[in-house]
């Protein structure tokens, strides 16, 4: 049954249709070489992504649905204890990378000592009002992060949360009158498809520890700027959502639209800033807005201003309808507007608090590698001014330039590619510039960059910011190898070769697209740039060369295929099959041997290539549509399956030699959503078992066939309405499946048509996930996320244990856990584990098994530490170390009295404390010596688990007393420091 579409008001649909009507079309900007990191094809990938994910019925990308999807998934997990239809023991581990290096074949060059590190796209940076060294940073698709010391190299970053329903955070602010209150807004300022609609505004009242969505803001999409005034009132500017400029005077409970009125209307707020007098400055107009829907406005009464009481300048800024950035120092205001060609040649300035404006005399570079914007000002534009000296101003886009005389003269202070001077590398595409005393912070497509000397020298602060936006991944076939490849947006192809959370090497630059490792000749490895540009290593990844294919001749070449072009590698035939233009696929039968270089084809498809063994092949069964999914059959030689953006699946036999103009075999399901994009095609234990995924909203996204494509069944069941990027059968089991979706990983233990029950994996972040790749030798599965890097898991084998039951019962101040088995074979022990949140488990006890038994065996354990929420699971371990997990059970005790326990005694460098329930107020911890000397006293935010770091106290070994006060009760413990 086709999923019911969410009800969307006429107003909302109209607003989105207007947004799409202004979508950038027919982009004619030149593409840079692959060794450059610029967001060259941002329009191309956004068009590709828009078509791949839009709801065909609405013609839009309804990302606002993600909030309900994730909230419902979390609620289901809480209610069921995570036990419903979860593939046993799929526990994911983050692989990163947390840092990266530049490979020897990568032409990017990152001048600096040490060599700069990149992370991922960042639009929001906030310097905490209570501590100028504390910085909050948000990655687009990567969530919210914090460091307590931005001056440290490397900075220590902490992930605040992976649960946000929309991790595309575009702006952060803090209440100056109560700094514990913070806000962030979601959705990107620009018309990025991967952020077309944010999930609203989120608020924290405990200085960023916990966050909640403000219920009345779910319609605030594409937040361009979020501000708090000195009284704590909140202002939200948006682009494309139909909500314009909103104000709340009650902490976000209710909102008033105060967008400055113009005769032509218009709701696109491009930027806003407060000057030192409290005057609010606002610019309106974005990406080809009509001139009568654009403008600059200001008010001295932002808390009471109405749409009709804003003031206009005497002499205005021009133009304003394309994009603009604002910055203020005292009553000096700067504006950096985009031209119609999306350049920023002129900086504007007002020295009288916005009443009069004039263009500064400097002409900013608009072309070449040293340009400020290079035609990308609709996407990336940065402007910052020194609060202590209004003459110091920095502009950015592709590169950063600085003026020390108020904009009359500029000098280039950063480069994005090339050799250049030492320590002035900043990754291309800057989105934000923030002054912090003499420090300056820049957010770009490569993460966050830091200057301690007002922009003279630059260093990255990207180590441990795990924000890479991967499109793809590939896995080395050797068991227990940690070697992987992954292609990243604007950050190249990355090579992983370390255990756990590790570093990576960017082996090729530019955009990193699809990747492959030859599974029986691992010396041959492949990456790709955009379209049909390939990168190859013939020495196991040590060095890489480029092989680039064009249609046409060197005089008139053209790119072909999709911007991020799918391809698959035939490990047996050693052939690459990829997407091409409508109705075609690309065939390259000598990828191991073709010399590096650039190759062209003219004339009819597949003819006159100036290299042997490369062809563009037309297949009429593709119905003239572009290929969006390519899969080589693992069972039949030279058989390839192709999916299109109009819901077709075509089987091509003899693909290695098939003639252009052949039909192929159409195995499209009769009920497939015909206007939707196929994102993956994969197989089970035979070629008869096929699973196909679609990446659009508003449709049935997952289909299976058990007869090779003759008949198909939709298995969405209770799967939320969201894109599915990749789908596989649980290896070796055609009745189970794993999905990579817009909101992380979903699993089912029983494919059951329309009644299939899916469960979100709680060990995986709520992030867009693009690809899954499996290695059978050790049952390793890896996942490429678009915002949180690479992840891996081990799919366990089924152990010979028949678990009859696993349950618990409250008995006074204890919980009795019991379980029984019908039979056991070669088992070793049960590890009973407990969690207070259902996510992070720790071991309670090891219980030996019977080992080998064919009769019923009973086991039990009494837990005397009763929390408000008590999650339990069994880890069942056999004699070879293999293991599986049981279902998770939850026992609630709302009336649990507050208890405190200390784990790990004796202690060394830290003391771990657990509480039975979340305290109603802050917790006080004191560590006292036996002579009564107070060694430590801390007040901490309410939590159920606390770690006291005492590594810097130089405590002598011996006994101490720990006093913990929670909910106005004091608990004392005698501890030993070893």
XYZ file of N, CA and C in Angstrom, residues 336-523:
564
model
N 28.421 42.785 2.159
C 29.076 42.188 0.993
C 27.982 41.579 0.119
N 27.509 42.334 -0.896
C 26.417 41.821 -1.733
C 26.944 41.043 -2.927
N 26.127 40.090 -3.373
C 26.431 39.329 -4.579
C 25.870 40.056 -5.789
N 26.612 39.978 -6.896
C 26.111 40.494 -8.161
C 25.217 39.455 -8.819
N 24.645 39.810 -9.960
C 23.789 38.862 -10.671
C 24.578 37.656 -11.172
N 25.891 37.810 -11.330
C 26.756 36.695 -11.726
C 27.317 35.958 -10.530
N 26.794 36.258 -9.323
C 27.204 35.618 -8.068
C 28.685 35.829 -7.778
N 29.143 37.056 -8.082
C 30.453 37.532 -7.680
C 30.276 38.549 -6.552
N 31.377 38.860 -5.855
C 31.336 39.872 -4.799
C 32.443 40.896 -5.043
N 32.294 41.707 -6.073
C 33.379 42.634 -6.430
C 33.476 43.862 -5.534
N 32.395 44.157 -4.764
C 32.349 45.430 -4.046
C 31.885 45.235 -2.609
N 32.627 45.799 -1.673
C 32.222 45.847 -0.273
C 31.582 47.199 0.011
N 30.410 47.186 0.668
C 29.710 48.406 1.034
C 29.888 48.678 2.527
N 29.746 49.966 2.893
C 30.047 50.363 4.262
C 29.144 51.513 4.705
N 28.726 51.463 5.949
C 28.004 52.572 6.577
C 28.723 52.926 7.875
N 29.031 54.210 8.061
C 29.676 54.652 9.296
C 28.704 55.361 10.226
N 27.413 55.415 9.845
C 26.418 56.086 10.683
C 25.288 55.132 11.041
N 25.678 53.882 11.327
C 24.728 52.888 11.847
C 23.649 52.536 10.838
N 23.998 52.548 9.541
C 23.099 52.048 8.519
C 22.242 53.067 7.837
N 22.358 54.341 8.203
C 21.509 55.364 7.578
C 21.966 55.639 6.147
N 23.277 55.752 5.973
C 23.825 56.010 4.650
C 24.887 54.967 4.313
N 24.871 54.539 3.054
C 25.806 53.502 2.606
C 26.577 54.001 1.386
N 27.816 53.533 1.281
C 28.618 53.824 0.094
C 29.529 52.647 -0.187
N 29.862 52.477 -1.449
C 30.769 51.402 -1.835
C 32.192 51.785 -1.469
N 32.938 50.860 -0.910
C 34.352 51.116 -0.644
C 35.108 51.126 -1.966
N 36.308 51.649 -1.946
C 37.030 51.876 -3.197
C 37.698 50.627 -3.752
N 37.885 49.606 -2.924
C 38.577 48.406 -3.399
C 37.702 47.629 -4.378
N 38.346 47.074 -5.403
C 37.668 46.168 -6.331
C 38.187 44.761 -6.034
N 37.303 43.888 -5.578
C 37.696 42.549 -5.156
C 37.798 41.605 -6.344
N 38.794 40.745 -6.317
C 39.048 39.819 -7.423
C 37.862 38.884 -7.634
N 37.504 38.678 -8.911
C 36.360 37.822 -9.228
C 36.717 36.636 -10.115
N 37.978 36.457 -10.484
C 38.320 35.363 -11.388
C 39.646 34.745 -10.987
N 39.847 33.505 -11.441
C 41.101 32.818 -11.172
C 41.147 32.214 -9.787
N 42.289 31.602 -9.482
C 42.450 30.920 -8.206
C 42.469 31.852 -7.014
N 42.663 33.166 -7.250
C 42.742 34.120 -6.151
C 41.438 34.866 -5.922
N 40.387 34.491 -6.640
C 39.109 35.203 -6.543
C 38.525 35.103 -5.148
N 37.712 36.101 -4.813
C 36.964 36.035 -3.561
C 35.817 35.039 -3.691
N 34.997 35.175 -4.734
C 33.805 34.323 -4.836
C 33.811 33.377 -6.020
N 34.382 33.764 -7.134
C 34.452 32.902 -8.317
C 33.079 32.400 -8.747
N 32.072 33.276 -8.710
C 30.742 32.922 -9.182
C 29.955 32.025 -8.259
N 30.331 31.950 -6.979
C 29.655 31.043 -6.046
C 28.998 31.769 -4.878
N 28.786 33.066 -4.998
C 28.290 33.835 -3.861
C 26.864 33.464 -3.475
N 26.133 32.795 -4.351
C 24.802 32.299 -3.952
C 24.934 31.166 -2.938
N 26.114 30.506 -2.944
C 26.333 29.322 -2.111
C 27.209 29.619 -0.905
N 28.344 30.316 -1.136
C 29.279 30.573 -0.041
C 29.672 32.039 -0.053
N 29.498 32.680 1.083
C 29.834 34.089 1.230
C 30.118 34.324 2.702
N 31.241 34.971 3.013
C 31.637 35.174 4.404
C 32.091 36.605 4.597
N 31.752 37.180 5.757
C 32.121 38.549 6.075
C 32.263 38.664 7.587
N 33.396 39.203 8.042
C 33.607 39.402 9.470
C 34.372 40.687 9.717
N 34.076 41.348 10.847
C 34.748 42.592 11.187
C 35.190 42.540 12.644
N 36.309 43.143 12.909
C 36.889 43.182 14.249
C 36.034 44.079 15.147
N 35.460 43.545 16.231
C 34.630 44.384 17.115
C 35.415 45.516 17.761
N 36.734 45.350 17.880
C 37.551 46.358 18.535
C 38.133 47.387 17.576
N 38.083 47.101 16.270
C 38.645 48.010 15.272
C 37.893 47.822 13.974
N 37.006 48.756 13.676
C 36.127 48.615 12.514
C 36.868 48.694 11.194
N 38.139 49.048 11.221
C 38.906 49.082 9.978
C 39.360 47.698 9.535
N 39.352 46.746 10.453
C 39.806 45.395 10.135
C 38.617 44.544 9.699
N 38.589 44.187 8.435
C 37.450 43.441 7.908
C 37.962 42.335 6.993
N 37.303 41.172 7.067
C 37.673 40.006 6.261
C 36.482 39.602 5.405
N 36.749 39.350 4.116
C 35.729 38.821 3.221
C 36.194 37.457 2.727
N 35.239 36.602 2.373
C 35.603 35.273 1.914
C 34.551 34.675 1.011
N 34.933 33.610 0.353
C 34.073 32.834 -0.539
C 34.872 31.644 -1.008
N 35.678 31.858 -2.045
C 36.645 30.855 -2.488
C 37.959 31.031 -1.733
N 38.350 32.283 -1.513
C 39.532 32.652 -0.730
C 39.151 33.778 0.219
N 40.020 34.041 1.200
C 39.785 35.127 2.145
C 40.745 36.279 1.872
N 40.194 37.492 1.946
C 40.958 38.722 1.780
C 40.683 39.610 2.994
N 41.658 40.481 3.319
C 41.526 41.330 4.503
C 41.886 42.767 4.174
N 41.143 43.687 4.795
C 41.450 45.113 4.733
C 41.728 45.611 6.142
N 42.725 46.492 6.258
C 43.017 47.124 7.552
C 42.717 48.617 7.521
N 42.100 49.085 6.425
C 41.775 50.511 6.312
C 40.308 50.724 5.955
N 39.466 49.830 6.465
C 38.037 50.022 6.282
C 37.515 49.689 4.913
N 38.240 48.901 4.149
C 37.738 48.438 2.871
C 38.274 49.162 1.663
N 39.210 50.074 1.862
C 39.766 50.780 0.710
C 40.798 49.940 -0.030
N 41.524 49.129 0.717
C 42.527 48.255 0.129
C 42.432 46.879 0.772
N 42.660 45.852 -0.041
C 42.594 44.476 0.447
C 43.853 43.727 0.051
N 44.240 42.763 0.900
C 45.309 41.820 0.571
C 44.803 40.407 0.837
N 45.253 39.468 0.026
C 44.810 38.082 0.155
C 45.482 37.450 1.363
N 44.694 36.820 2.232
C 45.244 36.231 3.453
C 45.102 34.717 3.487
N 44.443 34.129 2.492
C 44.377 32.663 2.458
C 44.290 32.189 1.021
N 44.709 30.941 0.812
C 44.573 30.293 -0.479
C 43.869 28.960 -0.280
N 43.267 28.472 -1.342
C 42.550 27.205 -1.246
C 43.238 26.100 -2.027
N 44.215 26.433 -2.846
C 44.916 25.420 -3.617
C 46.259 25.991 -4.037
N 47.240 25.120 -4.274
C 48.543 25.557 -4.729
C 49.555 25.567 -3.615
N 50.721 26.082 -3.907
C 51.800 26.071 -2.926
C 51.665 27.234 -1.968
N 51.708 28.476 -2.478
C 51.435 29.631 -1.646
C 52.384 29.786 -0.480
N 52.112 30.799 0.329
C 52.911 31.038 1.521
C 52.518 30.073 2.620
N 53.442 29.883 3.546
C 53.194 28.950 4.643
C 52.070 29.458 5.537
N 51.256 28.533 5.998
C 50.203 28.794 6.973
C 49.183 29.848 6.539
N 48.766 29.759 5.272
C 47.610 30.564 4.884
C 46.622 29.737 4.075
N 46.593 28.420 4.320
C 45.599 27.560 3.666
C 44.295 27.593 4.438
N 43.200 27.869 3.743
C 41.836 27.647 4.236
C 41.098 26.931 3.123
N 40.412 25.863 3.456
C 39.688 25.095 2.458
C 38.706 25.989 1.714
N 38.499 25.682 0.444
C 37.604 26.472 -0.396
C 36.194 26.515 0.169
N 35.471 27.565 -0.237
C 34.051 27.741 0.044
C 33.821 28.088 1.511
N 34.109 29.358 1.817
C 33.925 29.842 3.180
C 32.493 30.353 3.355
N 31.896 29.980 4.495
C 30.498 30.322 4.759
C 30.321 31.293 5.921
N 31.325 31.373 6.808
C 31.178 32.223 7.989
C 32.559 32.684 8.440
N 32.644 33.953 8.876
C 33.862 34.507 9.465
C 33.483 35.140 10.800
N 34.141 34.715 11.870
C 33.792 35.161 13.219
C 35.036 35.688 13.925
N 34.980 36.937 14.379
C 36.075 37.508 15.171
C 35.868 37.165 16.636
N 36.984 36.921 17.321
C 36.968 36.549 18.736
C 38.200 37.190 19.358
N 38.083 38.497 19.685
C 39.262 39.225 20.111
C 40.228 39.348 18.942
N 41.468 38.925 19.158
C 42.444 38.923 18.074
C 42.400 37.630 17.280
N 41.503 36.736 17.666
C 41.344 35.469 16.964
C 40.239 35.586 15.925
N 40.411 34.842 14.832
C 39.399 34.798 13.780
C 39.125 33.338 13.452
N 37.853 32.999 13.290
C 37.433 31.648 12.953
C 36.690 31.673 11.620
N 37.043 30.741 10.738
C 36.404 30.631 9.430
C 35.780 29.245 9.309
N 34.521 29.190 8.882
C 33.859 27.920 8.595
C 33.749 27.739 7.095
N 34.139 26.543 6.600
C 34.206 26.306 5.161
C 33.752 24.889 4.844
N 33.853 24.530 3.571
C 33.519 23.161 3.178
C 34.525 22.150 3.705
N 35.643 22.626 4.215
C 36.634 21.732 4.815
C 36.677 21.827 6.314
N 35.716 22.502 6.914
C 35.658 22.572 8.362
C 36.004 23.936 8.896
N 36.682 23.966 10.065
C 36.935 25.204 10.787
C 38.432 25.526 10.768
N 38.737 26.814 10.529
C 40.114 27.279 10.467
C 40.276 28.468 11.412
N 41.489 28.578 12.008
C 41.704 29.452 13.165
C 42.942 30.309 12.960
N 42.817 31.584 13.288
C 43.953 32.497 13.298
C 44.026 33.166 14.657
N 45.229 33.189 15.233
C 45.432 33.849 16.528
C 45.976 35.253 16.366
N 46.262 35.672 15.118
C 46.876 36.975 14.881
C 46.081 37.793 13.866
N 44.773 37.786 14.042
C 43.861 38.619 13.241
C 43.911 38.297 11.758
N 44.241 37.056 11.425
C 44.162 36.623 10.037
C 45.478 36.597 9.289
N 46.587 36.782 9.986
C 47.884 36.740 9.303
C 48.297 35.310 8.996
N 48.184 34.438 9.968
C 48.487 33.017 9.773
C 47.286 32.193 10.184
N 47.167 31.012 9.560
C 45.986 30.178 9.757
C 46.377 28.747 10.076
N 45.585 28.125 10.934
C 45.763 26.724 11.298
C 44.383 26.092 11.386
N 44.313 24.823 11.043
C 43.016 24.163 11.152
C 42.737 23.811 12.605
N 41.460 23.632 12.906
C 41.014 23.077 14.189
C 40.045 21.924 13.896
N 40.464 21.047 12.971
C 39.563 20.009 12.469
C 39.816 18.617 13.020
N 40.913 18.436 13.754
C 41.182 17.100 14.292
C 40.046 16.697 15.229
N 39.521 15.512 14.999
C 38.434 14.900 15.780
C 37.062 15.495 15.496
N 36.945 16.357 14.466
C 35.628 16.749 13.968
C 35.264 15.755 12.863
N 34.436 14.790 13.200
C 34.164 13.690 12.258
C 32.941 14.038 11.420
N 33.179 14.854 10.376
C 32.076 15.431 9.611
C 32.132 15.098 8.130
N 32.989 14.175 7.709
C 33.122 13.888 6.285
C 31.774 13.456 5.709
N 31.492 13.965 4.502
C 30.249 13.651 3.803
C 30.564 12.659 2.687
N 30.498 11.377 3.022
C 30.868 10.342 2.063
C 29.673 9.962 1.184
N 29.970 9.797 -0.112
C 28.986 9.284 -1.061
C 29.086 7.767 -1.204
N 30.258 7.202 -0.932
C 30.485 5.798 -1.268
C 31.555 5.209 -0.370
N 31.701 3.880 -0.442
C 32.757 3.194 0.287
C 33.104 1.897 -0.430
N 34.320 1.392 -0.181
C 34.785 0.119 -0.728
C 35.588 -0.574 0.349
N 35.562 -1.912 0.339
C 36.160 -2.684 1.419
C 37.178 -3.676 0.859
N 38.326 -3.773 1.509
C 39.374 -4.711 1.111
C 38.924 -6.138 1.455
N 39.194 -7.128 0.591
C 38.638 -8.474 0.816
C 39.306 -9.281 1.920
N 40.515 -8.912 2.337
C 41.231 -9.716 3.329
C 40.568 -9.612 4.688
N 40.340 -10.764 5.314
C 39.680 -10.800 6.613
C 40.439 -9.972 7.641
N 39.696 -9.223 8.413
C 40.201 -8.410 9.520
C 41.122 -7.280 9.050
N 41.100 -7.001 7.750
C 41.824 -5.833 7.255
C 41.023 -4.582 7.569
N 41.715 -3.523 7.945
C 41.065 -2.244 8.207
C 41.216 -1.284 7.035
N 41.458 -1.850 5.857
C 41.670 -1.022 4.677
C 40.342 -0.787 3.962
N 39.967 0.492 3.842
C 38.746 0.882 3.159
C 39.038 2.104 2.289
N 38.174 2.338 1.308
C 38.162 3.578 0.554
C 36.793 4.222 0.708
N 36.756 5.548 0.663
C 35.475 6.254 0.732
C 35.612 7.578 -0.008
N 34.585 7.931 -0.809
C 34.593 9.168 -1.584
C 33.781 10.250 -0.900
N 34.379 11.439 -0.698
C 33.764 12.500 0.102
C 33.436 13.734 -0.722
N 32.314 14.369 -0.385
C 31.939 15.635 -0.997
C 33.041 16.668 -0.772
N 33.595 17.164 -1.894
C 34.575 18.254 -1.889
C 35.837 17.944 -1.098
N 36.033 16.699 -0.672
C 37.209 16.346 0.108
C 37.882 15.079 -0.390
N 37.645 14.702 -1.646
C 38.413 13.657 -2.287
C 38.075 12.238 -1.869
N 38.903 11.302 -2.347
C 38.796 9.887 -1.979
C 39.733 9.627 -0.806
N 39.187 9.021 0.235
C 39.970 8.775 1.448
C 40.293 7.295 1.604
N 41.494 7.070 2.081
C 42.028 5.729 2.292
C 42.148 5.502 3.802
N 41.445 4.484 4.295
C 41.499 4.106 5.700
C 42.387 2.871 5.839
N 43.207 2.862 6.885
C 44.059 1.695 7.093
C 44.461 1.583 8.562
N 43.472 1.732 9.435
C 43.734 1.640 10.863
C 42.536 1.088 11.592
N 42.776 0.557 12.765
C 41.713 -0.047 13.566
C 40.894 1.029 14.269
N 39.625 0.723 14.509
C 38.761 1.608 15.273
C 38.619 2.973 14.643
N 38.387 3.972 15.494
C 38.288 5.353 15.037
C 39.688 5.817 14.670
N 39.898 6.160 13.413
C 41.262 6.326 12.923
C 41.391 7.531 12.006
N 42.610 7.719 11.489
C 42.878 8.768 10.522
C 42.704 8.218 9.111
N 42.746 9.095 8.134
C 42.658 8.669 6.742
C 43.645 9.484 5.911
N 43.854 9.024 4.682
C 44.694 9.732 3.729
C 43.833 10.127 2.540
N 43.821 11.403 2.199
C 43.094 11.863 1.021
C 43.978 11.576 -0.194
N 43.703 10.449 -0.868
C 44.589 10.002 -1.944
C 44.340 10.741 -3.249
N 43.099 11.195 -3.477
C 42.804 12.026 -4.640
C 41.913 13.164 -4.188
N 41.928 14.285 -4.934
C 41.250 15.483 -4.473
C 39.949 15.770 -5.191
N 39.456 16.999 -4.975
C 38.173 17.389 -5.543
C 37.032 16.663 -4.854
N 35.938 16.485 -5.579
C 34.866 15.642 -5.054
C 35.281 14.191 -5.172
N 35.050 13.428 -4.134
C 35.281 11.990 -4.187
C 33.954 11.291 -4.415
N 33.829 10.556 -5.502
C 32.563 9.889 -5.824
C 32.693 8.391 -5.538
N 32.266 7.529 -6.478
C 32.242 6.095 -6.223
C 33.660 5.511 -6.189
N 33.810 4.393 -5.476
C 35.107 3.748 -5.279
C 34.967 2.245 -5.457
N 36.106 1.561 -5.676
C 36.102 0.095 -5.807
C 37.503 -0.440 -5.536
N 37.555 -1.650 -4.979
C 38.796 -2.388 -4.800
C 38.615 -3.739 -5.466
N 39.513 -4.090 -6.385
C 39.452 -5.395 -7.038
C 39.559 -6.480 -5.960
N 38.554 -7.360 -5.910
C 38.472 -8.313 -4.814
C 39.394 -9.520 -4.960
N 39.946 -9.750 -6.144
C 40.914 -10.853 -6.275
C 42.274 -10.372 -6.778
N 42.397 -9.095 -7.102
C 43.678 -8.494 -7.460
C 43.733 -7.125 -6.777
N 43.992 -7.152 -5.489
C 43.782 -5.949 -4.679
C 44.770 -4.828 -4.975
N 45.790 -5.100 -5.775
C 46.684 -4.011 -6.168
C 45.938 -2.959 -6.977
